[in-house]
XYZ file of C-alpha atoms in Angstrom:
316
model
C -2.866 -1.230 -17.859
C 0.650 -2.654 -17.820
C 1.434 -5.829 -15.882
C 4.361 -6.836 -13.721
C 5.378 -10.140 -12.210
C 4.331 -10.513 -8.594
C 7.845 -11.373 -7.522
C 8.711 -15.065 -7.661
C 5.062 -16.128 -7.833
C 3.486 -17.219 -11.102
C 1.074 -14.275 -11.032
C 1.177 -11.207 -13.232
C -0.711 -8.226 -11.845
C -1.472 -4.651 -12.828
C 1.314 -2.264 -11.867
C -1.321 -0.098 -10.188
C -3.378 -1.624 -7.376
C -6.469 -0.306 -5.644
C -5.955 0.152 -1.913
C -9.130 0.186 0.160
C -8.191 1.684 3.529
C -9.274 5.155 2.433
C -12.507 3.766 1.007
C -13.322 2.085 4.331
C -13.880 5.475 6.057
C -11.350 4.421 8.724
C -8.473 6.642 7.637
C -9.697 9.866 6.070
C -13.327 10.203 7.041
C -16.560 8.865 5.558
C -17.030 7.758 1.952
C -20.505 6.950 0.668
C -21.142 3.292 -0.049
C -22.306 4.216 -3.534
C -18.945 5.847 -4.260
C -17.051 2.888 -2.795
C -18.772 0.553 -5.240
C -18.230 2.993 -8.117
C -14.487 3.176 -7.389
C -14.148 -0.626 -7.294
C -16.106 -0.994 -10.525
C -14.108 1.766 -12.203
C -10.813 0.168 -11.160
C -11.848 -3.043 -12.899
C -12.953 -1.083 -15.974
C -9.557 0.649 -16.374
C -7.661 -2.637 -16.050
C -6.647 -2.724 -12.392
C -6.752 -6.338 -11.284
C -4.967 -6.188 -7.904
C -6.928 -5.091 -4.829
C -5.359 -4.466 -1.409
C -7.422 -4.717 1.766
C -7.366 -5.993 5.357
C -9.759 -7.776 7.660
C -10.017 -4.667 9.864
C -10.872 -2.163 7.124
C -14.423 -1.201 7.969
C -14.397 -4.159 10.383
C -14.450 -6.535 7.442
C -16.797 -4.542 5.241
C -14.153 -3.845 2.586
C -13.421 -7.558 2.205
C -17.140 -8.215 1.942
C -17.593 -5.559 -0.749
C -14.667 -6.858 -2.754
C -16.114 -10.346 -2.484
C -19.360 -9.118 -4.008
C -17.983 -6.886 -6.753
C -14.805 -8.489 -8.028
C -14.661 -10.849 -10.926
C -13.547 -14.405 -10.333
C -10.218 -15.923 -9.406
C -7.592 -15.605 -12.125
C -9.215 -12.404 -13.405
C -8.773 -10.273 -10.289
C -6.386 -10.754 -7.381
C -6.793 -9.852 -3.712
C -4.220 -9.067 -1.064
C -5.592 -9.114 2.472
C -3.939 -8.644 5.838
C -4.659 -10.340 9.168
C -3.351 -10.099 12.716
C -5.366 -7.347 14.421
C -7.982 -8.364 16.985
C -10.546 -5.559 17.139
C -12.695 -7.500 19.583
C -10.029 -7.483 22.262
C -10.194 -4.988 25.117
C -8.257 -3.016 24.082
C -7.839 -4.028 20.417
C -4.481 -5.691 20.009
C -2.140 -7.377 17.569
C -2.395 -11.165 17.567
C -0.257 -13.450 15.490
C -0.726 -16.774 17.283
C -1.697 -19.516 14.789
C -5.052 -20.218 16.452
C -6.145 -16.610 16.047
C -4.696 -16.333 12.541
C -6.590 -19.430 11.441
C -9.899 -17.977 12.608
C -9.094 -14.607 11.056
C -8.145 -16.206 7.738
C -11.296 -18.303 7.570
C -13.424 -15.210 8.201
C -11.563 -13.265 5.506
C -11.910 -16.142 3.069
C -15.653 -16.232 3.665
C -16.060 -12.458 3.249
C -13.965 -12.450 0.082
C -15.973 -15.395 -1.269
C -12.825 -17.102 -2.579
C -11.814 -20.708 -2.249
C -8.212 -19.591 -2.702
C -7.037 -16.178 -1.469
C -4.258 -14.807 -3.624
C -2.045 -13.104 -1.027
C -2.284 -13.038 2.782
C 0.034 -10.794 4.812
C 0.698 -10.388 8.511
C -0.584 -6.896 9.292
C 2.183 -4.680 10.643
C 3.943 -6.971 13.128
C 6.738 -5.605 15.297
C 10.330 -6.786 15.110
C 9.710 -8.668 18.357
C 6.673 -10.408 16.855
C 8.752 -11.474 13.866
C 11.142 -13.391 16.129
C 8.369 -15.944 16.586
C 8.506 -18.114 13.484
C 5.036 -19.619 13.975
C 2.969 -16.885 12.239
C 4.766 -17.077 8.893
C 5.027 -20.853 9.240
C 1.232 -20.935 9.562
C 0.826 -18.888 6.380
C 3.285 -21.168 4.625
C 1.126 -24.129 5.646
C -1.921 -22.406 4.114
C 0.031 -22.028 0.876
C 1.102 -25.662 0.896
C -2.519 -26.659 1.481
C -3.595 -24.664 -1.579
C -5.675 -22.167 0.381
C -3.531 -19.149 -0.536
C -1.189 -18.470 -3.440
C 1.384 -16.321 -1.667
C 2.164 -15.009 1.815
C 4.213 -12.348 3.495
C 4.201 -9.273 5.687
C 2.921 -5.727 5.547
C 5.980 -4.152 7.142
C 6.270 -0.910 9.054
C 10.070 -0.866 8.942
C 13.053 -2.187 7.021
C 13.918 -4.488 9.933
C 10.509 -6.178 9.794
C 10.715 -6.479 6.008
C 14.197 -7.988 6.191
C 13.054 -10.507 8.778
C 10.140 -11.552 6.566
C 12.449 -11.959 3.566
C 14.801 -14.158 5.607
C 11.801 -16.354 6.396
C 11.018 -16.807 2.698
C 8.079 -14.428 2.384
C 6.721 -14.224 -1.146
C 5.503 -10.638 -0.756
C 6.326 -7.614 1.347
C 4.216 -4.482 1.470
C 6.110 -1.384 2.526
C 5.764 2.394 2.506
C 7.683 3.817 -0.436
C 7.568 7.307 -1.897
C 9.866 10.172 -2.810
C 9.850 11.431 0.791
C 10.197 7.947 2.283
C 12.509 5.898 0.058
C 14.795 4.590 2.771
C 13.079 1.393 3.920
C 12.866 -0.147 0.471
C 16.329 1.049 -0.498
C 17.689 -0.541 2.685
C 16.275 -3.970 1.847
C 16.723 -3.755 -1.941
C 19.525 -6.317 -1.929
C 17.473 -8.733 0.153
C 14.500 -8.302 -2.188
C 16.615 -8.951 -5.271
C 18.217 -12.020 -3.732
C 14.929 -13.504 -2.526
C 12.858 -12.664 -5.596
C 10.018 -11.441 -3.383
C 7.353 -9.085 -4.661
C 7.124 -5.530 -3.351
C 3.802 -3.769 -2.957
C 4.491 -0.055 -2.478
C 1.984 1.718 -0.263
C 1.703 5.405 0.752
C 2.909 6.372 -2.722
C 1.606 9.939 -2.283
C 2.560 10.171 1.414
C -1.096 10.393 2.479
C -1.777 13.081 -0.109
C 1.168 15.326 0.718
C 3.005 14.642 -2.538
C 0.015 15.673 -4.642
C 1.149 19.220 -3.901
C -2.321 20.702 -3.531
C -2.274 21.844 0.100
C -1.673 25.306 1.502
C 0.269 25.884 4.706
C -2.941 26.538 6.638
C -4.626 23.276 5.572
C -6.702 21.767 8.388
C -7.791 18.133 8.731
C -11.017 16.872 10.265
C -10.969 14.961 13.539
C -11.793 11.639 11.829
C -8.857 12.031 9.426
C -5.699 10.287 10.684
C -3.560 13.098 9.230
C -4.769 15.464 11.963
C -2.089 13.955 14.213
C 0.497 12.929 11.629
C 2.461 16.190 11.507
C 2.911 19.094 13.869
C 2.157 22.447 12.265
C 5.872 23.174 11.844
C 6.578 19.697 10.418
C 3.722 20.161 7.987
C 5.072 23.464 6.731
C 8.552 21.972 6.394
C 7.164 19.122 4.290
C 5.388 21.588 2.024
C 8.639 23.488 1.483
C 10.442 20.243 0.709
C 8.060 19.663 -2.189
C 10.214 22.146 -4.103
C 12.680 19.290 -4.610
C 10.129 17.542 -6.835
C 9.014 20.540 -8.866
C 11.775 20.339 -11.531
C 10.348 16.930 -12.501
C 7.119 18.558 -13.645
C 7.830 19.012 -17.316
C 6.638 17.479 -20.568
C 4.562 14.358 -19.946
C 4.992 14.756 -16.165
C 2.116 17.170 -15.711
C 1.908 17.496 -11.904
C 3.640 16.761 -8.618
C 1.191 13.889 -8.214
C 2.383 12.467 -11.533
C 6.033 12.904 -10.541
C 5.482 11.141 -7.216
C 3.703 8.202 -8.804
C 6.270 7.892 -11.577
C 9.031 7.883 -8.943
C 7.529 4.702 -7.478
C 6.890 3.040 -10.834
C 10.473 3.743 -11.913
C 11.712 1.242 -9.328
C 11.838 -2.179 -10.958
C 11.638 -3.885 -7.572
C 8.059 -2.649 -7.215
C 5.475 -5.137 -8.457
C 2.555 -2.775 -7.912
C 1.929 0.704 -6.540
C -1.037 0.701 -4.172
C -3.253 3.713 -4.840
C -5.650 5.183 -2.301
C -8.322 7.109 -4.220
C -11.569 7.938 -2.447
C -13.532 8.823 -5.574
C -13.775 7.836 -9.216
C -12.400 11.252 -10.196
C -9.281 10.705 -8.068
C -8.791 7.205 -9.480
C -9.062 8.381 -13.076
C -6.603 11.182 -12.398
C -4.029 8.812 -10.895
C -4.316 6.277 -13.695
C -4.032 9.003 -16.336
C -1.045 10.708 -14.719
C 0.895 7.494 -14.072
C 1.903 7.714 -17.702
C 4.066 5.230 -19.588
C 7.669 4.005 -19.400
C 10.207 5.415 -19.060
C 8.456 6.982 -16.096
C 11.431 9.120 -15.066
C 14.848 9.228 -16.686
C 17.841 7.959 -14.742
C 19.448 11.388 -14.753
C 16.238 12.931 -13.398
C 16.192 10.398 -10.547
C 19.821 11.083 -9.662
C 19.242 14.827 -9.664
C 16.121 14.332 -7.546
C 18.102 12.307 -4.997
C 20.564 15.177 -4.637
C 17.800 17.771 -4.265
C 16.035 15.616 -1.653
C 19.293 15.295 0.265
C 19.758 19.060 0.204
C 16.186 19.466 1.441
C 16.902 17.170 4.404
C 15.246 14.043 3.000
C 17.772 11.256 2.689
C 15.818 8.100 3.335
C 13.736 10.132 5.789
C 10.142 9.571 6.863
C 7.104 11.266 5.397
């Protein structure tokens, strides 16, 4: 497993990270607890040392499981996210320092770590980012030696840019072949700041794996049931044709092409994978391949095909 610098921090982490939202049963439907543990253990075995979670995944259960199964500090690294109050009526975003302190202490206890490697604000709005107190609180935790790095899991380029202006060490942002625009928009800010980029949604919630038919149905407990209208879904499937010329030689599938697209970007410190089984994890690790992931000419030709298909920094 190859390593990359985690931005301007002193950490080096695996260029593939294990994301745990899908394992929590919150996003795509239930996963057996036995399989959850097997996936975590397998990730460690293949050399993944960066694990991405949040205090709300499984209402804290994913943090607790990582705390039990991961090796010690310095051997494995954890990114967690705070700022969502599930106990509120209704559940709401909260980034006031008093709430964040309580949330952090609970996460720290569940993760069983004296020092948490990375703590991010979980999807704040642009309006929330105007308040400087939340990131200032995380900076205080870093200065106190309770965390190693801080930042924001951003839902837009504007939020990411705001976090970078406020000296965030890490931003997590959606980045894939169908959704390149947000990272491309803040690329200059990232380079100037030296911040790390964690790329999430690298397969666009499974779309870029290229294994769905036009009549694919999703279960009610799968968030994708409401992500696309039927017509949008069929359009996205047609747009996959823009990626197909990449599937040649060592690039053995659309899934491989999509993952290599992300890894080809040197701004990305780690690509956050979302497997829900050991078989899926092994497939992703195998098909990620080795540098050069995609040739420069192939990337330029892909950009032109995506533009012709109506994807020019568009959303997945």
